[in-house]
Short mmCIF file of C-alpha atoms in Angstrom, two decimals:
data_model
loop_
_atom_site.label_atom_id
_atom_site.label_comp_id
_atom_site.label_asym_id
_atom_site.label_seq_id
_atom_site.Cartn_x
_atom_site.Cartn_y
_atom_site.Cartn_z
CA ALA A 1 68.76 125.18 66.68
CA GLN A 2 68.93 122.25 69.14
CA LYS A 3 65.14 121.91 70.02
CA VAL A 4 63.29 119.90 72.48
CA THR A 5 59.81 118.42 71.19
CA GLN A 6 56.86 117.53 73.21
CA ALA A 7 54.99 115.75 70.31
CA GLN A 8 51.75 115.67 72.88
CA THR A 9 49.99 118.81 72.35
CA GLU A 10 47.45 117.83 74.69
CA ILE A 11 45.86 114.43 77.26
CA SER A 12 43.26 114.21 78.71
CA VAL A 13 42.44 111.06 81.38
CA VAL A 14 39.89 110.17 83.54
CA GLU A 15 40.72 110.64 87.68
CA LYS A 16 43.38 108.30 88.99
CA GLU A 17 44.86 106.91 85.41
CA ASP A 18 47.89 106.92 84.87
CA VAL A 19 49.87 109.11 81.79
CA THR A 20 52.93 110.07 80.60
CA LEU A 21 54.47 113.17 79.27
CA ASP A 22 56.55 112.30 76.26
CA CYS A 23 59.94 114.76 75.80
CA VAL A 24 62.48 114.51 73.50
CA TYR A 25 65.76 116.71 72.34
CA GLU A 26 68.22 117.29 70.18
CA THR A 27 72.10 117.59 72.21
CA ARG A 28 75.31 117.58 70.50
CA ASP A 29 76.95 118.32 73.80
CA THR A 30 77.96 115.35 76.27
CA THR A 31 77.10 117.91 79.29
CA TYR A 32 73.39 119.45 79.65
CA TYR A 33 70.84 119.50 82.13
CA LEU A 34 66.75 118.50 81.19
CA PHE A 35 63.75 119.27 83.46
CA TRP A 36 60.32 119.72 84.26
CA TYR A 37 58.52 122.30 84.95
CA LYS A 38 54.86 122.89 85.86
CA GLN A 39 52.16 125.40 84.90
CA PRO A 40 49.39 125.48 87.11
CA PRO A 41 46.15 127.43 85.58
CA SER A 42 47.17 130.13 87.84
CA GLY A 43 49.91 130.93 85.61
CA GLU A 44 53.37 130.71 87.40
CA LEU A 45 56.20 127.76 86.52
CA VAL A 46 57.27 125.73 89.24
CA PHE A 47 60.05 123.77 89.36
CA LEU A 48 60.17 119.62 88.97
CA ILE A 49 62.67 118.40 87.94
CA ARG A 50 66.71 118.65 86.71
CA ARG A 51 68.76 116.01 85.46
CA ASN A 52 72.20 116.26 84.59
CA SER A 53 73.28 114.14 81.32
CA PHE A 54 75.59 111.85 83.53
CA ASP A 55 72.74 110.24 85.12
CA GLU A 56 70.83 108.01 83.55
CA GLN A 57 69.05 106.86 86.98
CA ASN A 58 65.49 106.98 86.75
CA GLU A 59 63.88 109.23 89.09
CA ILE A 60 60.55 108.94 91.21
CA SER A 61 58.53 111.48 94.24
CA GLY A 62 55.53 110.28 95.00
CA ARG A 63 53.39 109.47 92.24
CA TYR A 64 55.88 111.39 90.10
CA SER A 65 58.14 109.63 88.11
CA TRP A 66 60.42 110.33 85.23
CA ASN A 67 62.45 108.40 82.39
CA PHE A 68 65.70 109.69 80.96
CA GLN A 69 67.48 107.20 78.32
CA LYS A 70 70.26 108.55 76.24
CA SER A 71 70.34 106.37 73.88
CA THR A 72 66.63 107.74 72.25
CA SER A 73 67.18 111.06 73.47
CA SER A 74 63.69 110.76 75.88
CA PHE A 75 63.27 112.19 79.77
CA ASN A 76 59.75 111.12 79.63
CA PHE A 77 57.44 111.94 82.43
CA THR A 78 54.60 109.67 83.81
CA ILE A 79 52.34 110.72 87.15
CA THR A 80 50.57 107.67 88.28
CA ALA A 81 47.19 107.64 89.96
CA SER A 82 46.80 110.68 88.43
CA GLN A 83 44.81 113.86 90.40
CA VAL A 84 42.97 117.09 89.17
CA VAL A 85 45.43 119.14 90.38
CA ASP A 86 47.53 117.59 88.17
CA SER A 87 45.73 119.63 84.96
CA ALA A 88 48.07 122.27 83.93
CA VAL A 89 51.11 122.88 81.21
CA TYR A 90 54.00 120.65 81.44
CA PHE A 91 56.85 121.82 79.79
CA CYS A 92 60.40 119.83 79.25
CA ALA A 93 63.14 121.92 78.67
CA ARG A 94 67.05 121.30 78.09
CA LEU A 95 70.55 123.73 79.20
CA ASP A 96 73.96 122.94 77.34
CA PHE A 97 76.78 123.54 79.96
CA GLY A 98 78.65 126.34 79.08
CA ASN A 99 75.40 127.67 76.49
CA GLU A 100 74.00 128.72 80.17
CA LYS A 101 70.48 129.19 78.16
CA LEU A 102 67.10 127.10 78.84
CA THR A 103 65.68 126.07 75.56
CA PHE A 104 62.04 124.78 76.25
CA GLY A 105 59.50 122.02 74.59
CA THR A 106 56.34 123.60 73.07
CA GLY A 107 54.31 122.16 76.38
CA THR A 108 51.98 119.46 77.02
CA ARG A 109 48.08 120.61 78.21
CA LEU A 110 47.21 117.30 80.59
CA THR A 111 43.43 118.03 81.97
CA ILE A 112 42.51 115.39 84.26
CA ILE A 113 39.12 114.65 84.34
CA PRO A 114 36.77 114.12 87.73
CA ASP B 1 57.39 138.03 99.24
CA ALA B 2 58.44 136.44 95.58
CA ASP B 3 62.22 136.19 95.52
CA VAL B 4 61.14 137.23 91.58
CA THR B 5 58.43 140.37 91.54
CA GLN B 6 57.49 141.08 88.04
CA THR B 7 55.88 144.43 87.21
CA PRO B 8 52.87 144.89 86.15
CA ARG B 9 51.45 141.91 86.54
CA ASN B 10 49.05 142.71 83.74
CA ARG B 11 48.33 145.28 81.32
CA ILE B 12 46.40 146.18 78.50
CA THR B 13 48.56 148.72 75.83
CA LYS B 14 47.38 150.07 72.58
CA THR B 15 49.30 149.75 69.31
CA GLY B 16 52.55 152.02 68.63
CA LYS B 17 52.69 152.87 72.84
CA ARG B 18 56.19 151.95 75.27
CA ILE B 19 55.65 149.89 77.31
CA MET B 20 58.56 149.03 79.92
CA LEU B 21 58.34 145.80 81.78
CA GLU B 22 60.25 145.57 84.78
CA CYS B 23 61.95 142.64 87.00
CA SER B 24 63.66 142.61 90.49
CA GLN B 25 65.00 139.51 92.19
CA THR B 26 65.96 139.13 95.74
CA LYS B 27 68.47 135.88 95.09
CA GLY B 28 71.63 137.47 94.50
CA HIS B 29 72.03 135.52 91.41
CA ASP B 30 73.47 137.16 88.22
CA ARG B 31 71.88 135.86 85.47
CA MET B 32 68.53 136.84 84.68
CA TYR B 33 66.19 136.29 81.62
CA TRP B 34 63.75 137.36 79.91
CA TYR B 35 61.06 134.95 78.35
CA ARG B 36 58.19 135.37 75.90
CA GLN B 37 55.16 132.76 76.05
CA ASP B 38 53.33 131.74 73.52
CA PRO B 39 50.03 129.16 73.29
CA GLY B 40 51.29 126.67 71.67
CA LEU B 41 55.00 127.99 71.35
CA GLY B 42 56.04 127.09 74.67
CA LEU B 43 58.44 130.25 76.31
CA ARG B 44 61.01 131.49 74.15
CA LEU B 45 64.16 133.46 75.27
CA ILE B 46 63.89 137.08 74.41
CA TYR B 47 67.10 138.92 76.05
CA TYR B 48 69.93 137.40 78.81
CA SER B 49 72.18 138.82 80.83
CA PHE B 50 74.71 137.25 82.91
CA ASP B 51 76.00 140.56 84.71
CA VAL B 52 75.19 143.72 84.67
CA LYS B 53 77.59 144.53 82.00
CA ASP B 54 76.48 141.45 79.65
CA ILE B 55 73.40 142.10 77.81
CA ASN B 56 72.54 139.17 74.94
CA LYS B 57 70.34 138.43 72.41
CA GLY B 58 67.82 135.93 72.97
CA GLU B 59 65.76 134.01 69.50
CA ILE B 60 63.48 136.84 69.38
CA SER B 61 64.60 139.64 70.35
CA ASP B 62 63.28 142.01 67.65
CA GLY B 63 61.19 145.01 68.66
CA TYR B 64 62.63 144.38 72.45
CA SER B 65 65.43 145.82 74.54
CA VAL B 66 66.45 145.46 77.84
CA SER B 67 68.27 146.80 80.95
CA ARG B 68 70.38 145.60 83.37
CA GLN B 69 70.08 148.50 85.94
CA ALA B 70 71.38 146.48 88.86
CA GLN B 71 72.32 142.94 89.39
CA ALA B 72 68.90 142.73 91.04
CA LYS B 73 66.95 144.47 88.37
CA PHE B 74 66.24 143.48 84.47
CA SER B 75 63.84 145.36 82.49
CA LEU B 76 62.54 144.80 79.15
CA SER B 77 61.42 147.52 77.11
CA LEU B 78 58.69 147.27 73.76
CA GLU B 79 59.27 150.48 72.07
CA SER B 80 56.92 150.37 69.94
CA ALA B 81 54.31 147.67 70.53
CA ILE B 82 52.62 146.26 68.19
CA PRO B 83 49.45 142.96 68.88
CA ASN B 84 51.16 140.39 68.13
CA GLN B 85 53.78 141.10 71.17
CA THR B 86 50.68 140.57 73.39
CA ALA B 87 51.85 137.53 75.21
CA LEU B 88 52.32 136.82 78.87
CA TYR B 89 56.38 137.53 79.72
CA PHE B 90 58.33 135.95 82.07
CA CYS B 91 61.43 136.58 83.68
CA ALA B 92 63.82 134.18 85.38
CA THR B 93 67.13 134.31 87.15
CA SER B 94 69.85 131.83 88.05
CA ASP B 95 73.21 130.78 89.85
CA LEU B 96 75.30 129.04 87.68
CA SER B 97 78.30 128.48 89.80
CA SER B 98 80.47 125.94 89.86
CA SER B 99 77.81 123.29 92.08
CA ALA B 100 74.75 124.96 90.52
CA THR B 101 72.75 123.03 88.14
CA GLY B 102 71.13 125.84 86.00
CA GLU B 103 67.99 126.01 87.25
CA LEU B 104 65.84 129.18 86.96
CA PHE B 105 64.04 131.16 89.10
CA PHE B 106 60.51 132.84 87.84
CA GLY B 107 58.12 135.50 88.22
CA GLU B 108 54.99 135.04 88.03
CA GLY B 109 54.53 136.92 84.79
CA SER B 110 53.47 139.81 83.23
CA ARG B 111 50.57 139.50 81.10
CA LEU B 112 50.64 141.73 78.07
CA THR B 113 47.68 142.57 76.00
CA VAL B 114 48.74 145.50 73.16
CA LEU B 115 45.68 146.10 70.81
#
């Protein structure tokens, strides 16, 4: 099976620090989508971003930014000036067009220390 | 009201009991999924359905069965629950039309504990 690897199991940073969550994926397909989801302590899954394989342009949304590099099969997520509310488990995921099943990484638990 | 509703939200049961987790959606999506979340393992796909007559096994379907009663309803059953099925279960929907890009819409999760 083609995997999504989040090597960082847990990360802790002090509030206001920047933090980057890594995501590396495997794929044999040319058309696929990549996602990041956030799971706060309340347990629900919150969609953060979706990128398709043809769009390597980096994206910024407020304090969040994403760096998509096909050459290294990576889709990393950076939080700038972290806040306590950013504490959550973050999942990276891949969906192969045609397969239509979302494959998740194992998640990174981020703790922001006040 | 949530677009994807799971019931029950929490259930404690005993080994050997039959359990059904229900999912209903108001988004009009044709695709529905059941995922299981375990600490350190992320979310793993149990079953998925692309329409009422289409049911497919995911990566961890053993010990589970599903029923797609209608486009809006997709139930997950544990015929004889065992302790290692203790987990957080998520239902999700999607609409992979030509213009869609595969975002999943998740329910709030059902926490199942098997004693």
